[in-house]
Each structure stands twice: as C-alpha cells, then as structure tokens.
Amino acid sequence: MKKTLEQVGKYVNLMKKTFSLPDNWRMFWRQLPLEMEKLGINTVGIIVLISIFMGVIMTMQTIMNTENPMLPRYSTGLVLRDTLLLEFSSSIMSLLLAGKVGSNIASEIGTMRVTEQIDALDIMGVNSANYLILPKIIGLMLCMPMLVTFSVFCGLAGGCGVAIFTDMITISDFIYGIQYAFIPYYFTYSIIKSFFFGFVIASVSAFYGYFAYGGAIDVGKASTNAVVNSSILLLAVNVILTQLLLV
Amino acid sequence: MIEVQNISKSFDGKLVLDDISATFHSGKINQIIGQSGSGKTVLMKSIIGLFRVDSGKILYDGRNLREMRMKEIKELRKEVGMLFQGSALFDSQTVLANVMFPLKMFSPMSVAEMTERAEFCLTRVDLKPQAFNLFPSEISGGMQKRVAIARAISLNPRYLFCDEPNSGLDPVTSILIDRLIEEITQEFDITTIVNTHDMNSIMEIGANIILINKGKKAWEGSKDTIFSSDNEALNDFVFASELFKNVKKTQLKNNS
C-alpha cells in the first residue's frame, strides 16, 4: 500500500513537471507533429486492419447467435454500430494501443534514462519531463479521436463486407440497421473517452520509462509494467467515465 | 572556482559521503579519484545538484547551490557542461544537431549563427566535417566523446564535469581525450572536474587530485606529489599494480 502511494506521488510530481510551460515553445511545436506522426499516424494501419476484422467477426457472430424470428434482421447492423461506438473503437482499441504505443513510449524514454540522455537534459537546465513527455501526451490525445473515428468506420466497413460477400444478411438490412435509432451522443461519448485514454496511455507509459534504471532488462520490465498498468488504469477510467457520461 | 565545504550524503541511513571539503580551481584539471564504490560519482552528482546533500555547502564562485531556488539552479546549469561516461548523445539526432541542441534551447542565436557555433565547437575537438551529419551510432566511441565535449562547451560553460571520460576507450584515444579536455580547460579558463580511476589519465593531466576512500577524502595533491606521498590509501589505490610500484621506486630513486 505504501509503495503504491509512493508511486502515485511520484506520478503526480512527474505530471506537475510535465505540465509546466515549455523552456522553448519553438522546440515544443517542432516536436509535437513528430510525436503525432510516430504515435498516431503510424498506428493507423494496425487500427484499420484490426477494426475491419473485428467488424467482420462481430457481424458474423451477431447473425449466427441471434437467429430468432422475434428479432428484426436489421438488428445486426445496429448491434455492430453501437458496440463499435460504445466500447470497441474507444476502449478495446485503446487497450491495443496501450500495447503498441505504451511500450514504444516506455522503452524510448527508458532507454534515454539508462543511457544518461535524460541526465544530460537535466544538467543542461532543460525540464526533461516537459521536453520529452508533454509532446507525447498532447500528441496522442490529439490523435486518439482520429483513430477512434477510423476504427468505427473500418469496423462498419468490415460488417458491410459480410453483407456484400456472403448471403448471411442483405446489404439493405445491414445499412438500415446501422442507421436505425442512431444516438449522436454515443459518438461524442466515444471521442471524450478517447481523450482520457490517450492521456492515460501516454502519461503512465512515460512514467514507467522516466523512472527506469539499470540496463536493457530493466527497460524491458519498465515497458511491460507500462503496458500492464496503463491497461488496468484504462479499464478503471472506462468504468468511471461510463458512470459519469452514460448512466 | 567550485568549493565544497563539509558535505555529507547518505542513502537509506548509509553514509556515502562523510564530511568532504575541497576546492576545485578554474583553468585546471581537478580530478576526483578512487576505487569503484568509493563515492566519487555521488560526490560529483552532489556537486552538480543531481543529489541533494544532507549537510555542508557547495559554492559556485561564492553562490551556494543549497540555498538556490529551482529557477536559480536552472540558470546555473546553463553555465555547466557535462561529459558523461557513455557520452549520452541523443541518438535520434545527428552529430551537428546534438551540438546545436543546447543553443536551440537557450540561446537567442539565428539558425545560421547556431550552425556556425556548433561547427566551430566540432572543429575545435578535431572532428572532420564529413562526420557532422552522421548519427551517434555511426561514429566510433572516441568520436562520440569528442562530440559530447563539443556539446558540453557549445554554450561557453564556466564549469565542466567529466564522468570517467576514458571509459571504454583505447589508451591512445584516452590520452587524446585527456589532452583535449586539458586544452579546453586552459583555453576557456573553465573549472573542470574529472571523475576517473584511470591511472594514465591521473599521471597525464591531474593538476589537482582528490582521493576518495570509503566516502571520505583520503588525500589531496597533484600528479607531481603523487610519487612522494606515503598516504596508505593513495598507495593502495595508485600503486596497486607491480608496474606502478616499480615506476614509483624508480622515480624515488631518481629524485634521491
């Protein structure tokens, strides 16, 4: 318990250092698009691929498991849309991103720590936390809504593919389903969640990297801890946000 | 000039530095020597302010580091250059970008002026222009040390700290790096503190030497007085090998 509290204290102090004014705004604005490219744009491929496949699988599973004459045929599209909007594209996709982006951030910063590059920044008088972590957090928070939107559309495209290439459901039933009883707030909810998830992934991973010490094995441990703990925290934040925004 | 007065530092109740006082002069190579685990790295990091000492004073030309606010420490650090054991170059940036980095962060120079200054520093440490656009992973260990020295002096520091600058280098390159540090120290009148346990380096450039043994200052002198000292801790450390024992005997014989 004491160790956990100490960790929380260290995390809060690190965030205080991170969210101070940059030493040099020009350097910050130069760094931000680079981080957005590295953490966001370079992740689009995997997001598209996973979302399409999940869209296909969810559509097929929904059709196969709801063969009930009481249920309208368009319900498949409706289920897929709401699942994507409410949970898959924001929460599950964020868990996947915690693995890819989180380990990337933790290992990058952790390597900088063990090779004394962070000490070098500190000795130069640079606020190392602010210089290294802030562009990553802001960059990922800005990219997350874009990634979530991509994921939703790709998931729906995957479902469409099932309707087009199989005879499990007609395309008109599917399209009617994804339009039926659409609640625009669900999209807003998904975007709001993605901002918070972006913050959790980047900040928790950066925390574990920043306080890594030792050698390659320790950077590996820091990277694993970053993924595990940011995933747990994502789920906890998801519960809180769902309670606050939907219930 | 940097003065440390009666500084002590402990970790989890274990005393690592015990009441150390010393003066480090400008324009001279000041060396902190000692066995691994003797506390010399802790002493250097305490002087820089990376570790907060438990008691004592650390004076940078009369300015007490322990009484400074964070903002003042940040300002002081702009006067400090540091050469790390592993060079600590930013591996995502080219050699030139590494040297330009402190200038970009803290100087009001234009890009052309920054480039000119960085190129001057790199030329000063004898690096050829062909290496300027390479990445740290593409150059040798010795060249990396040179780049690190160039980066450390880019902002015209008043204080230069070198943590085991010869570690991992062959004897020829080690001497070149030592001489380079000495030249730069004298040319720019910098207060240079070198942390080392390299005997060649001690004999080559040690103008003011402090021996740390089990967290205490055990001896203070220079490369010229090292042979005549009968300090037990010094003799155990410096003349541990047969070769240096024989060198000492010959030296004392010649002197007498």
Short mmCIF file of C-alpha atoms in Angstrom, two decimals:
data_model
loop_
_atom_site.label_atom_id
_atom_site.label_comp_id
_atom_site.label_asym_id
_atom_site.label_seq_id
_atom_site.Cartn_x
_atom_site.Cartn_y
_atom_site.Cartn_z
CA MET A 1 0.00 0.00 0.00
CA LYS A 2 2.82 2.37 0.98
CA LYS A 3 4.64 1.56 -2.25
CA THR A 4 1.50 2.22 -4.29
CA LEU A 5 1.02 5.60 -2.61
CA GLU A 6 4.66 6.44 -3.25
CA GLN A 7 4.20 5.56 -6.92
CA VAL A 8 1.09 7.74 -7.12
CA GLY A 9 3.01 10.61 -5.51
CA LYS A 10 5.88 10.21 -7.96
CA TYR A 11 3.40 10.12 -10.86
CA VAL A 12 1.66 13.31 -9.68
CA ASN A 13 5.02 15.10 -9.25
CA LEU A 14 6.10 13.98 -12.70
CA MET A 15 2.87 15.31 -14.20
CA LYS A 16 3.43 18.63 -12.40
CA LYS A 17 6.85 18.85 -14.01
CA THR A 18 5.43 17.76 -17.36
CA PHE A 19 2.59 20.26 -17.44
CA SER A 20 4.71 23.34 -16.87
CA LEU A 21 5.44 25.86 -19.59
CA PRO A 22 7.98 24.58 -22.14
CA ASP A 23 11.51 26.04 -21.90
CA ASN A 24 11.33 26.74 -25.59
CA TRP A 25 7.95 26.88 -27.40
CA ARG A 26 9.58 26.63 -30.81
CA MET A 27 11.08 23.27 -29.86
CA PHE A 28 7.70 22.11 -28.48
CA TRP A 29 5.83 22.98 -31.68
CA ARG A 30 8.52 21.24 -33.71
CA GLN A 31 8.33 18.12 -31.54
CA LEU A 32 4.51 17.87 -31.43
CA PRO A 33 3.85 16.90 -35.10
CA LEU A 34 6.74 14.41 -34.95
CA GLU A 35 5.14 12.70 -31.96
CA MET A 36 1.71 12.79 -33.62
CA GLU A 37 3.20 11.05 -36.63
CA LYS A 38 5.05 8.47 -34.53
CA LEU A 39 2.27 7.68 -32.07
CA GLY A 40 -0.84 8.35 -34.14
CA ILE A 41 -0.32 8.27 -37.91
CA ASN A 42 1.98 5.25 -37.80
CA THR A 43 -0.70 3.38 -35.86
CA VAL A 44 -3.45 3.87 -38.46
CA GLY A 45 -2.50 0.71 -40.38
CA ILE A 46 -2.90 -1.67 -37.46
CA ILE A 47 -6.09 0.11 -36.32
CA VAL A 48 -7.64 -0.25 -39.79
CA LEU A 49 -6.70 -3.91 -40.04
CA ILE A 50 -7.95 -4.89 -36.58
CA SER A 51 -11.16 -2.87 -36.91
CA ILE A 52 -12.07 -4.39 -40.28
CA PHE A 53 -11.55 -7.92 -38.98
CA MET A 54 -13.44 -7.19 -35.76
CA GLY A 55 -16.30 -5.69 -37.79
CA VAL A 56 -16.45 -8.87 -39.92
CA ILE A 57 -16.31 -11.19 -36.90
CA MET A 58 -18.85 -9.25 -34.82
CA THR A 59 -21.28 -9.15 -37.75
CA MET A 60 -20.96 -12.89 -38.37
CA GLN A 61 -21.24 -13.76 -34.66
CA THR A 62 -24.28 -11.50 -34.19
CA ILE A 63 -26.07 -13.07 -37.17
CA MET A 64 -25.26 -16.62 -36.06
CA ASN A 65 -26.23 -16.09 -32.42
CA THR A 66 -29.45 -14.11 -32.90
CA GLU A 67 -31.40 -16.41 -35.22
CA ASN A 68 -34.67 -15.52 -33.63
CA PRO A 69 -37.79 -14.57 -35.66
CA MET A 70 -38.67 -12.05 -32.92
CA LEU A 71 -35.51 -10.07 -33.66
CA PRO A 72 -35.59 -7.86 -36.76
CA ARG A 73 -32.89 -8.66 -39.36
CA TYR A 74 -31.54 -5.13 -39.26
CA SER A 75 -30.55 -5.60 -35.57
CA THR A 76 -27.15 -6.93 -36.69
CA GLY A 77 -26.15 -3.52 -38.09
CA LEU A 78 -27.50 -1.79 -35.01
CA VAL A 79 -25.58 -4.07 -32.64
CA LEU A 80 -22.35 -3.66 -34.59
CA ARG A 81 -22.67 0.15 -34.72
CA ASP A 82 -23.38 0.56 -31.02
CA THR A 83 -20.71 -1.94 -29.98
CA LEU A 84 -18.14 -0.12 -32.06
CA LEU A 85 -19.22 3.29 -30.81
CA LEU A 86 -19.68 2.47 -27.16
CA GLU A 87 -16.82 0.11 -26.41
CA PHE A 88 -14.78 -1.42 -29.18
CA SER A 89 -13.40 1.60 -31.02
CA SER A 90 -12.60 3.56 -27.89
CA SER A 91 -11.92 1.10 -25.06
CA ILE A 92 -10.73 -2.11 -26.74
CA MET A 93 -8.77 -0.19 -29.34
CA SER A 94 -7.13 1.79 -26.53
CA LEU A 95 -6.10 -1.44 -24.84
CA LEU A 96 -4.44 -2.50 -28.07
CA LEU A 97 -2.80 0.91 -28.35
CA ALA A 98 -1.54 0.62 -24.77
CA GLY A 99 0.41 -2.39 -26.02
CA LYS A 100 1.81 -0.79 -29.15
CA VAL A 101 2.18 2.89 -28.26
CA GLY A 102 2.67 2.39 -24.49
CA SER A 103 5.60 0.02 -24.88
CA ASN A 104 7.08 2.32 -27.52
CA ILE A 105 6.95 5.35 -25.20
CA ALA A 106 8.23 3.46 -22.14
CA SER A 107 11.13 1.84 -23.97
CA GLU A 108 12.13 5.06 -25.74
CA ILE A 109 12.18 7.14 -22.55
CA GLY A 110 13.58 4.25 -20.50
CA THR A 111 16.50 3.84 -22.91
CA MET A 112 17.15 7.57 -22.71
CA ARG A 113 17.20 7.26 -18.93
CA VAL A 114 19.63 4.34 -18.72
CA THR A 115 21.96 5.88 -21.31
CA GLU A 116 22.03 9.11 -19.26
CA GLN A 117 20.41 11.18 -22.03
CA ILE A 118 17.79 12.41 -19.56
CA ASP A 119 20.53 13.35 -17.07
CA ALA A 120 22.21 15.25 -19.89
CA LEU A 121 18.99 17.22 -20.49
CA ASP A 122 18.62 17.96 -16.77
CA ILE A 123 22.21 19.16 -16.46
CA MET A 124 21.73 21.46 -19.45
CA GLY A 125 18.89 23.03 -17.46
CA VAL A 126 16.16 21.58 -19.68
CA ASN A 127 12.97 20.40 -17.97
CA SER A 128 13.39 16.85 -19.28
CA ALA A 129 9.89 15.70 -18.28
CA ASN A 130 8.29 18.62 -20.07
CA TYR A 131 10.51 18.33 -23.15
CA LEU A 132 10.10 14.57 -23.57
CA ILE A 133 6.66 13.76 -22.18
CA LEU A 134 4.39 16.73 -22.91
CA PRO A 135 4.53 16.44 -26.72
CA LYS A 136 3.78 12.71 -26.42
CA ILE A 137 0.75 13.24 -24.19
CA ILE A 138 -0.68 16.11 -26.24
CA GLY A 139 0.16 14.33 -29.50
CA LEU A 140 -1.59 11.11 -28.53
CA MET A 141 -4.60 12.94 -27.08
CA LEU A 142 -5.00 14.81 -30.37
CA CYS A 143 -4.62 11.63 -32.45
CA MET A 144 -6.94 9.42 -30.42
CA PRO A 145 -10.26 10.89 -31.72
CA MET A 146 -9.00 10.43 -35.28
CA LEU A 147 -8.02 6.82 -34.57
CA VAL A 148 -11.38 6.10 -32.90
CA THR A 149 -13.26 7.56 -35.87
CA PHE A 150 -11.17 5.48 -38.27
CA SER A 151 -11.85 2.41 -36.20
CA VAL A 152 -15.62 2.95 -36.22
CA PHE A 153 -15.75 3.41 -39.97
CA CYS A 154 -13.44 0.47 -40.66
CA GLY A 155 -15.48 -1.78 -38.34
CA LEU A 156 -18.66 -0.80 -40.17
CA ALA A 157 -16.91 -1.38 -43.50
CA GLY A 158 -15.99 -4.88 -42.30
CA GLY A 159 -19.66 -5.54 -41.49
CA CYS A 160 -20.64 -4.21 -44.89
CA GLY A 161 -18.19 -6.66 -46.42
CA VAL A 162 -20.05 -9.55 -44.80
CA ALA A 163 -23.32 -8.25 -46.22
CA ILE A 164 -21.83 -7.85 -49.70
CA PHE A 165 -19.75 -11.01 -49.98
CA THR A 166 -21.96 -13.51 -48.10
CA ASP A 167 -25.67 -14.24 -48.03
CA MET A 168 -25.88 -14.06 -44.24
CA ILE A 169 -27.58 -10.64 -44.36
CA THR A 170 -28.69 -8.33 -47.13
CA ILE A 171 -26.86 -5.04 -47.59
CA SER A 172 -30.14 -3.08 -47.29
CA ASP A 173 -30.93 -4.70 -43.91
CA PHE A 174 -27.40 -4.00 -42.70
CA ILE A 175 -27.41 -0.34 -43.85
CA TYR A 176 -30.87 0.15 -42.32
CA GLY A 177 -29.55 -1.33 -39.06
CA ILE A 178 -26.59 0.98 -38.78
CA GLN A 179 -28.87 3.98 -39.40
CA TYR A 180 -31.67 2.86 -37.11
CA ALA A 181 -32.18 4.73 -33.81
CA PHE A 182 -28.79 6.40 -34.07
CA ILE A 183 -27.89 8.44 -30.99
CA PRO A 184 -25.23 11.03 -31.98
CA TYR A 185 -24.20 11.43 -28.33
CA TYR A 186 -22.67 7.93 -28.46
CA PHE A 187 -20.09 9.27 -30.89
CA THR A 188 -19.38 12.25 -28.62
CA TYR A 189 -19.06 9.86 -25.69
CA SER A 190 -16.56 7.77 -27.61
CA ILE A 191 -14.48 10.82 -28.53
CA ILE A 192 -14.47 12.14 -24.93
CA LYS A 193 -13.31 8.74 -23.69
CA SER A 194 -10.55 8.61 -26.28
CA PHE A 195 -9.05 11.90 -24.98
CA PHE A 196 -8.81 10.46 -21.48
CA PHE A 197 -7.45 7.14 -22.75
CA GLY A 198 -4.81 8.96 -24.78
CA PHE A 199 -3.71 10.77 -21.63
CA VAL A 200 -3.61 7.56 -19.57
CA ILE A 201 -1.61 5.58 -22.15
CA ALA A 202 0.98 8.32 -22.78
CA SER A 203 1.40 9.52 -19.19
CA VAL A 204 1.53 6.12 -17.47
CA SER A 205 3.94 4.70 -20.07
CA ALA A 206 6.14 7.79 -19.86
CA PHE A 207 6.15 7.49 -16.06
CA TYR A 208 7.50 3.94 -16.16
CA GLY A 209 10.09 4.87 -18.77
CA TYR A 210 11.18 8.03 -16.95
CA PHE A 211 11.89 6.19 -13.72
CA ALA A 212 13.55 3.16 -15.33
CA TYR A 213 17.04 2.41 -14.11
CA GLY A 214 19.70 -0.21 -14.77
CA GLY A 215 20.09 -1.77 -18.20
CA ALA A 216 18.26 -3.42 -21.07
CA ILE A 217 16.41 -5.89 -18.81
CA ASP A 218 15.11 -3.04 -16.66
CA VAL A 219 13.92 -1.12 -19.71
CA GLY A 220 12.07 -4.28 -20.76
CA LYS A 221 10.49 -4.52 -17.29
CA ALA A 222 9.53 -0.85 -17.42
CA SER A 223 7.92 -1.43 -20.79
CA THR A 224 5.94 -4.43 -19.50
CA ASN A 225 4.85 -2.52 -16.40
CA ALA A 226 3.78 0.39 -18.57
CA VAL A 227 1.52 -1.82 -20.71
CA VAL A 228 0.05 -3.77 -17.78
CA ASN A 229 -0.62 -0.78 -15.57
CA SER A 230 -1.92 1.52 -18.28
CA SER A 231 -4.30 -1.28 -19.37
CA ILE A 232 -5.62 -1.70 -15.82
CA LEU A 233 -5.97 2.05 -15.42
CA LEU A 234 -7.76 2.29 -18.78
CA LEU A 235 -10.38 -0.17 -17.60
CA ALA A 236 -10.83 1.70 -14.32
CA VAL A 237 -11.16 5.05 -16.12
CA ASN A 238 -13.59 3.43 -18.55
CA VAL A 239 -15.87 2.42 -15.67
CA ILE A 240 -15.74 5.93 -14.17
CA LEU A 241 -16.38 7.67 -17.49
CA THR A 242 -19.26 5.33 -18.35
CA GLN A 243 -20.80 6.09 -14.98
CA LEU A 244 -20.33 9.83 -15.45
CA LEU A 245 -21.29 10.15 -19.12
CA LEU A 246 -23.88 7.45 -19.78
CA VAL A 247 -25.59 6.32 -16.60
CA MET B 1 36.08 28.01 -8.82
CA ILE B 2 33.93 25.47 -7.01
CA GLU B 3 34.26 24.90 -3.27
CA VAL B 4 32.64 22.13 -1.30
CA GLN B 5 32.61 22.55 2.46
CA ASN B 6 31.88 19.70 4.85
CA ILE B 7 29.37 17.92 2.66
CA SER B 8 27.80 14.64 3.76
CA LYS B 9 25.33 12.44 1.97
CA SER B 10 23.63 9.23 2.98
CA PHE B 11 21.25 6.83 1.25
CA ASP B 12 18.78 4.91 3.42
CA GLY B 13 20.84 5.65 6.52
CA LYS B 14 24.12 4.54 4.90
CA LEU B 15 26.73 7.31 4.88
CA VAL B 16 28.20 7.56 1.38
CA LEU B 17 29.97 10.93 1.65
CA ASP B 18 31.43 11.84 5.02
CA ASP B 19 32.33 15.48 5.72
CA ILE B 20 34.16 16.22 2.47
CA SER B 21 35.75 19.59 1.81
CA ALA B 22 37.67 20.52 -1.33
CA THR B 23 38.43 23.38 -3.69
CA PHE B 24 38.31 22.97 -7.46
CA HIS B 25 40.22 25.67 -9.32
CA SER B 26 39.46 27.25 -12.68
CA GLY B 27 41.79 26.71 -15.62
CA LYS B 28 43.00 23.45 -14.07
CA ILE B 29 42.02 19.80 -14.28
CA ASN B 30 40.63 18.80 -10.90
CA GLN B 31 40.37 15.05 -10.57
CA ILE B 32 38.31 13.02 -8.17
CA ILE B 33 39.87 9.58 -7.97
CA GLY B 34 39.05 6.45 -6.03
CA GLN B 35 38.05 2.83 -6.30
CA SER B 36 34.69 1.79 -7.69
CA GLY B 37 32.06 2.30 -4.98
CA SER B 38 34.20 4.79 -3.05
CA GLY B 39 31.65 7.56 -3.52
CA LYS B 40 33.27 9.66 -6.25
CA THR B 41 30.27 9.57 -8.59
CA VAL B 42 27.97 10.51 -5.70
CA LEU B 43 30.32 13.40 -4.91
CA MET B 44 30.23 14.63 -8.50
CA LYS B 45 26.46 14.27 -8.78
CA SER B 46 26.09 16.09 -5.46
CA ILE B 47 28.23 18.96 -6.69
CA ILE B 48 26.14 19.23 -9.86
CA GLY B 49 22.96 19.12 -7.78
CA LEU B 50 21.57 15.84 -9.10
CA PHE B 51 21.74 14.58 -5.49
CA ARG B 52 20.75 16.81 -2.58
CA VAL B 53 23.42 16.65 0.13
CA ASP B 54 22.44 16.24 3.79
CA SER B 55 24.77 18.94 5.10
CA GLY B 56 27.54 21.31 4.03
CA LYS B 57 27.95 23.94 1.35
CA ILE B 58 28.58 23.77 -2.40
CA LEU B 59 29.79 27.13 -3.68
CA TYR B 60 29.97 28.01 -7.38
CA ASP B 61 32.14 31.14 -7.32
CA GLY B 62 30.57 32.04 -3.99
CA ARG B 63 26.99 31.10 -4.95
CA ASN B 64 25.68 28.43 -2.58
CA LEU B 65 23.91 25.71 -4.55
CA ARG B 66 21.96 24.54 -1.49
CA GLU B 67 20.38 27.96 -1.00
CA MET B 68 19.36 28.37 -4.63
CA ARG B 69 15.76 28.15 -5.81
CA MET B 70 14.85 25.82 -8.68
CA LYS B 71 14.87 28.75 -11.13
CA GLU B 72 18.36 29.79 -10.00
CA ILE B 73 19.60 26.21 -10.27
CA LYS B 74 18.24 26.07 -13.83
CA GLU B 75 20.10 29.28 -14.65
CA LEU B 76 23.29 27.91 -13.07
CA ARG B 77 23.02 24.76 -15.15
CA LYS B 78 23.30 26.83 -18.30
CA GLU B 79 26.85 27.56 -17.11
CA VAL B 80 27.57 23.86 -16.67
CA GLY B 81 28.74 21.38 -19.29
CA MET B 82 28.94 17.67 -18.66
CA LEU B 83 30.67 14.82 -20.38
CA PHE B 84 29.06 11.52 -19.43
CA GLN B 85 30.70 8.13 -19.18
CA GLY B 86 28.66 6.81 -22.11
CA SER B 87 28.66 10.17 -23.95
CA ALA B 88 24.83 10.44 -23.58
CA LEU B 89 24.37 11.80 -27.09
CA PHE B 90 20.80 11.99 -28.36
CA ASP B 91 20.71 9.03 -30.71
CA SER B 92 17.80 10.38 -32.77
CA GLN B 93 19.82 13.46 -33.74
CA THR B 94 22.86 13.94 -35.95
CA VAL B 95 26.24 14.99 -34.57
CA LEU B 96 25.62 18.60 -35.61
CA ALA B 97 22.08 18.61 -34.15
CA ASN B 98 23.42 17.24 -30.86
CA VAL B 99 25.85 20.13 -30.53
CA MET B 100 23.21 22.63 -31.63
CA PHE B 101 20.68 21.35 -29.11
CA PRO B 102 21.72 23.50 -26.08
CA LEU B 103 21.96 26.51 -28.39
CA LYS B 104 18.46 25.90 -29.74
CA MET B 105 17.09 25.60 -26.21
CA PHE B 106 18.78 28.55 -24.58
CA SER B 107 20.43 30.93 -27.00
CA PRO B 108 18.79 33.71 -28.97
CA MET B 109 21.02 32.92 -31.99
CA SER B 110 19.67 32.53 -35.52
CA VAL B 111 19.93 29.10 -37.18
CA ALA B 112 22.97 30.27 -39.20
CA GLU B 113 24.72 31.51 -36.05
CA MET B 114 23.92 28.29 -34.18
CA THR B 115 25.25 26.19 -37.06
CA GLU B 116 28.42 28.30 -37.16
CA ARG B 117 28.96 27.94 -33.40
CA ALA B 118 28.30 24.17 -33.47
CA GLU B 119 30.69 23.72 -36.39
CA PHE B 120 33.32 25.75 -34.52
CA CYS B 121 32.96 23.52 -31.44
CA LEU B 122 33.13 20.34 -33.52
CA THR B 123 36.20 21.58 -35.37
CA ARG B 124 37.75 22.54 -32.01
CA VAL B 125 37.53 18.91 -30.91
CA ASP B 126 39.15 17.83 -34.18
CA LEU B 127 36.12 16.35 -35.88
CA LYS B 128 36.02 16.40 -39.66
CA PRO B 129 33.00 17.99 -41.43
CA GLN B 130 32.20 14.61 -43.01
CA ALA B 131 31.11 13.40 -39.57
CA PHE B 132 28.76 16.33 -38.86
CA ASN B 133 25.72 14.75 -40.46
CA LEU B 134 26.24 11.25 -39.13
CA PHE B 135 24.25 9.80 -36.25
CA PRO B 136 25.99 8.85 -32.97
CA SER B 137 25.59 5.14 -33.75
CA GLU B 138 27.56 5.66 -36.98
CA ILE B 139 30.71 7.03 -35.30
CA SER B 140 33.34 5.47 -33.02
CA GLY B 141 33.42 5.72 -29.21
CA GLY B 142 36.28 8.22 -29.31
CA MET B 143 34.41 10.41 -31.79
CA GLN B 144 31.30 10.21 -29.62
CA LYS B 145 33.34 11.55 -26.68
CA ARG B 146 34.56 14.41 -28.87
CA VAL B 147 31.00 15.24 -29.90
CA ALA B 148 29.97 15.14 -26.23
CA ILE B 149 32.80 17.56 -25.37
CA ALA B 150 31.74 19.83 -28.25
CA ARG B 151 28.15 19.78 -26.96
CA ALA B 152 29.33 20.48 -23.41
CA ILE B 153 31.29 23.58 -24.48
CA SER B 154 28.78 24.91 -27.01
CA LEU B 155 27.23 27.34 -24.52
CA ASN B 156 30.64 28.52 -23.23
CA PRO B 157 30.31 26.86 -19.81
CA ARG B 158 32.19 28.08 -16.75
CA TYR B 159 32.15 24.63 -15.20
CA LEU B 160 32.83 21.32 -16.93
CA PHE B 161 32.18 17.93 -15.35
CA CYS B 162 33.59 14.76 -16.88
CA ASP B 163 32.47 11.41 -15.55
CA GLU B 164 35.06 8.77 -16.45
CA PRO B 165 35.81 10.28 -19.86
CA ASN B 166 38.21 7.48 -20.80
CA SER B 167 35.94 4.59 -20.03
CA GLY B 168 35.77 2.14 -22.95
CA LEU B 169 38.49 3.89 -24.96
CA ASP B 170 41.85 2.54 -26.10
CA PRO B 171 44.97 4.09 -24.47
CA VAL B 172 45.83 6.28 -27.47
CA THR B 173 42.33 7.73 -27.77
CA SER B 174 42.18 8.12 -23.96
CA ILE B 175 45.24 10.33 -23.96
CA LEU B 176 43.89 12.37 -26.87
CA ILE B 177 40.62 12.94 -25.00
CA ASP B 178 42.53 13.84 -21.79
CA ARG B 179 44.69 16.35 -23.62
CA LEU B 180 41.65 17.81 -25.35
CA ILE B 181 39.91 18.32 -22.01
CA GLU B 182 43.07 19.93 -20.61
CA GLU B 183 43.46 22.25 -23.60
CA ILE B 184 39.84 23.35 -23.49
CA THR B 185 40.02 23.91 -19.73
CA GLN B 186 43.05 26.17 -20.06
CA GLU B 187 41.88 27.91 -23.24
CA PHE B 188 38.45 28.89 -21.89
CA ASP B 189 39.51 29.10 -18.19
CA ILE B 190 36.87 26.55 -17.16
CA THR B 191 36.63 24.88 -13.75
CA THR B 192 36.89 21.26 -14.81
CA ILE B 193 36.21 18.32 -12.52
CA VAL B 194 37.10 14.88 -13.86
CA ASN B 195 35.95 11.73 -12.18
CA THR B 196 38.36 8.92 -13.00
CA HIS B 197 40.17 5.81 -11.90
CA ASP B 198 42.33 5.67 -14.99
CA MET B 199 45.99 5.79 -13.92
CA ASN B 200 47.25 7.13 -17.25
CA SER B 201 44.80 9.98 -17.01
CA ILE B 202 45.84 10.75 -13.43
CA MET B 203 49.53 10.87 -14.37
CA GLU B 204 48.84 12.81 -17.57
CA ILE B 205 46.57 15.69 -16.56
CA GLY B 206 45.97 15.58 -12.79
CA ALA B 207 46.76 19.15 -11.69
CA ASN B 208 44.66 18.93 -8.54
CA ILE B 209 43.74 15.45 -7.33
CA ILE B 210 41.40 14.38 -4.55
CA LEU B 211 41.30 10.75 -3.46
CA ILE B 212 38.03 9.49 -2.07
CA ASN B 213 38.20 6.36 0.01
CA LYS B 214 35.13 4.83 1.71
CA GLY B 215 33.25 8.12 1.40
CA LYS B 216 35.99 10.23 2.99
CA LYS B 217 38.62 12.49 1.48
CA ALA B 218 41.77 10.44 1.98
CA TRP B 219 44.35 12.57 0.15
CA GLU B 220 44.76 15.74 -1.87
CA GLY B 221 47.66 16.67 -4.13
CA SER B 222 48.76 16.67 -7.76
CA LYS B 223 50.39 14.32 -10.27
CA ASP B 224 53.74 15.79 -9.17
CA THR B 225 53.30 14.94 -5.49
CA ILE B 226 51.67 11.56 -6.01
CA PHE B 227 55.01 9.64 -6.02
CA SER B 228 56.37 11.22 -2.86
CA SER B 229 53.24 10.69 -0.77
CA ASP B 230 53.25 8.00 1.89
CA ASN B 231 49.47 8.09 2.26
CA GLU B 232 48.39 4.47 2.68
CA ALA B 233 45.06 4.74 0.88
CA LEU B 234 46.72 6.52 -2.03
CA ASN B 235 49.48 3.98 -2.33
CA ASP B 236 47.00 1.10 -2.13
CA PHE B 237 44.96 2.64 -4.95
CA VAL B 238 47.55 4.21 -7.25
CA PHE B 239 50.33 1.68 -6.87
CA ALA B 240 48.21 -1.44 -6.86
CA SER B 241 49.99 -2.91 -9.88
CA GLU B 242 53.61 -4.12 -9.95
CA LEU B 243 54.27 -1.85 -12.89
CA PHE B 244 53.33 1.30 -10.98
CA LYS B 245 55.16 0.06 -7.86
CA ASN B 246 58.33 -0.19 -9.97
CA VAL B 247 57.68 3.19 -11.56
CA LYS B 248 57.42 4.71 -8.07
CA LYS B 249 60.64 3.04 -6.93
CA THR B 250 62.50 4.32 -9.98
CA GLN B 251 61.04 7.80 -9.58
CA LEU B 252 62.02 8.00 -5.89
CA LYS B 253 65.49 6.64 -6.72
CA ASN B 254 65.96 9.29 -9.40
CA ASN B 255 64.77 12.02 -7.04
CA SER B 256 67.15 10.95 -4.29
#
